[in-house]
Amino acid sequence: MKGHRLLIILVCLALTGCGLHPMPTAAPTRIPTAAAVATVTAAPTAAPSATATATATPAATAALERPATEPMTLIDVDRLLGDIEGMSSIRPHAGWRNSATPGEAEGLDYVARRLSALPYLQGLGLGLERQEFAVYLATELRTARLRLTVDGQEMDLPVDAQRGPRDDLAAALRFDSDGQANDTRPDPVTAAGAPLIVHSAQEVDRLTPTEVRGKVVFLDEAAVDRIVRSNAAVATAQELLQKGPAGVVLVTQYSNQPGQAHGTFAGDLSAFCYVQGVPHLPILDLRLEDAPSGWDGLARAQAAQLTWDADVYSPGRSGNLIARIPGADPSKAIILGAHIDSPANPGAMDDASGCAVLLEVARVLDAAHAQPPVDLYLAWFGSEELGLYGSDYFAATHQELLDRTLAMLQVDCLSRPLEGVPATLSLVGWSYGRLGDAGLPWPDYLARQVQPLGIEATPSNLYGLESDNSALSGFDVPNANAIYMDEPAMDPIGGVHYAGHLHDPYDTIELAREQAPVLQQMAQLALTAALATGREQPALRTAGTPDRRAVLVASHTEAVHMTPAALTDLGMLLAWEGYDVDMVPYGQPLTPADLQGASLVVALPVCDYAAPGDPGQGEGWQPQEVDALAAYVAAGGLLVVTGSAHRLKYMNQVWDENEDWAAMNALSSRLGVTFQSGALPGAEAAVEGQSPLTAGVSSLELAPNNAVPFAAPGAQVLARVSGLPVVALLQPPGARGQVLVLADLGILGAASEPQHLPFWRNLARHAG
């Protein structure tokens, strides 16, 4: 996901529109590395012991020695391409490295094996950490097969199954072969019939149900391409399925010409994801180039048989792999990142290219016998394509590391621009411009550093989610994403995915090879980030040195998009106001020590990922946690208690109901607040009365219909919707501190331009 291209996809998802359970997908196992490699296998939740092992500041190592060979001269583009080919060949036509599936896990295994063959880094104390975590929804594409009968002879053609929506479980189940979530048994579906070739939307319009019913339709993907035809693509897909085919084969065709379809989003978020009230049937993707004699060969077929086996899991399981290369100065760190998963295609450029770059940095350091100046962390994140799950989980469980990190660079990703479309090596960051400083110190520094190498890198400011680097913005970690694109040139013709051959079936090693010079520059950039930044340790944090703490407690908030990793504008505002933003991650019980020195504490909503029909696992606050927070308020602290009637995702998207909403009462009732059933209607609350918290604020934006009603006798109501309170301030009897009640977590989020900056600023100053 790249920049506001991600925002566009999420808006499309919104228009279509909790607990951990054992999953049949292969859980990441202990890494089979050489004995010299220190390995940590992190638990699915961030238990205190696992977190301490993974993130404790290491002891100082020997002084940095000059490497025997200049590392930059050792970058080998053939090795880079070899790793891309290796990763883009995982589980071909069986999901590839699809997010939160065995293919993704095999990608991490591939990386771990490569790291285990680096003896110098092992001697330095190379350590690996394998993390496992939940995602809301995952689709495992087990089997996709197309068998044609041509002149009495049978032939099998390579095809791919489609992945359904990322957050709409009911719609995603249409892409499960038996329509049942969390079914671990193989359940292949076979559909057979006479082939029917359809080349255009106009042909779909002309066909009658009698002509379509029982046929296997071979449909030119251009007729339902969401980029080329926009909303009309969904209407055509809907019309075709309503006419009753036995199955559909979506046929893509390579093109590098602007304006022509080439299968963008064909396997992930295709037009068929957004249809409603249609039959449950196999929909497979075929590249025309894989069909003998193209369309003419398909037209000669007398019969077609589709076999399809896919399973949807909610929740699903995903993983990260984190490598630490000890630096001469372990008090500081640099993080390089890439995402291992692909959107149900080979994913050679998106993002095997970034994964290969990280491996090449490690290999070069090993070959040069070069110890990095500071600790170097290489992070291969899972489930980026589902919504930055891996990097969000990483940020939540590596708080100590983030505090000592100089900067983070994501490499996501290489692209192959369409003919006549320009591109540059862009460094995309999220500046503090909304708060008064639009500078980009980290991208600017990197661009200057690589100029002597003949690399023209272009810093770019984006107020929005870019890639896994965005998960660190709310914690004031300087970050950027390295991507080959030209946003002003690409956006008007469909964005970087369309204009750069990302999220299409042609994202293969062949296109990556065409971009070998750019790939080499990306590796040079990443190596520069790892070595030069550590040596010079430039001042890159715009917000300055914090002098107070804000603690956001997510001990019972499994939904990572309801934590500081996604509440980016709020985190940046707090950093700007002098706060060190810390987080207690899901699964780690809150203790009094976590609250030490905190000026502001936010209790995030209880919200886990519950399986369909499961009332949950009893997720909720424990008595000792309630005691700790009550004592914090009694001693004079400001505690914010939040509610949420639904699971929220980026930009305050409202998804499934939060069955855990009432669990907040275990905490809030101790402080004089009781949340009640239901959800208040409306998307905007009117401010009332006088309070320093609402100075200069007339209204507050809400996530639509998400506020949980509450009763707080004696509280000062600060805002209402439909006549009922959504924001209130109270001082519990005998306490020196205060409790701020927010009926909707969305008040701490933002749908687009954050309207809440004045309110958040008031809150920060009131607490401080």
Coordinates of C-alpha atoms in Angstrom, one line a residue, residues 145-157 298 300-306:
R145 CA -7.3 -25.2 -11.6
L146 CA -8.6 -24.7 -15.1
R147 CA -8.9 -27.7 -17.4
L148 CA -9.9 -27.2 -21.0
T149 CA -11.0 -29.8 -23.5
V150 CA -9.8 -28.8 -27.0
D151 CA -10.3 -31.1 -30.0
G152 CA -10.8 -34.0 -27.5
Q153 CA -7.6 -33.3 -25.7
E154 CA -7.5 -32.0 -22.1
M155 CA -5.0 -29.4 -21.0
D156 CA -4.5 -27.6 -17.7
L157 CA -3.8 -23.8 -17.6
L298 CA -9.8 -20.4 -25.8
R300 CA -11.7 -23.6 -29.7
A301 CA -12.3 -25.2 -26.3
Q302 CA -15.4 -27.5 -26.2
A303 CA -15.5 -27.8 -22.4
A304 CA -14.1 -26.1 -19.3
Q305 CA -13.8 -27.3 -15.7
L306 CA -12.9 -25.1 -12.8

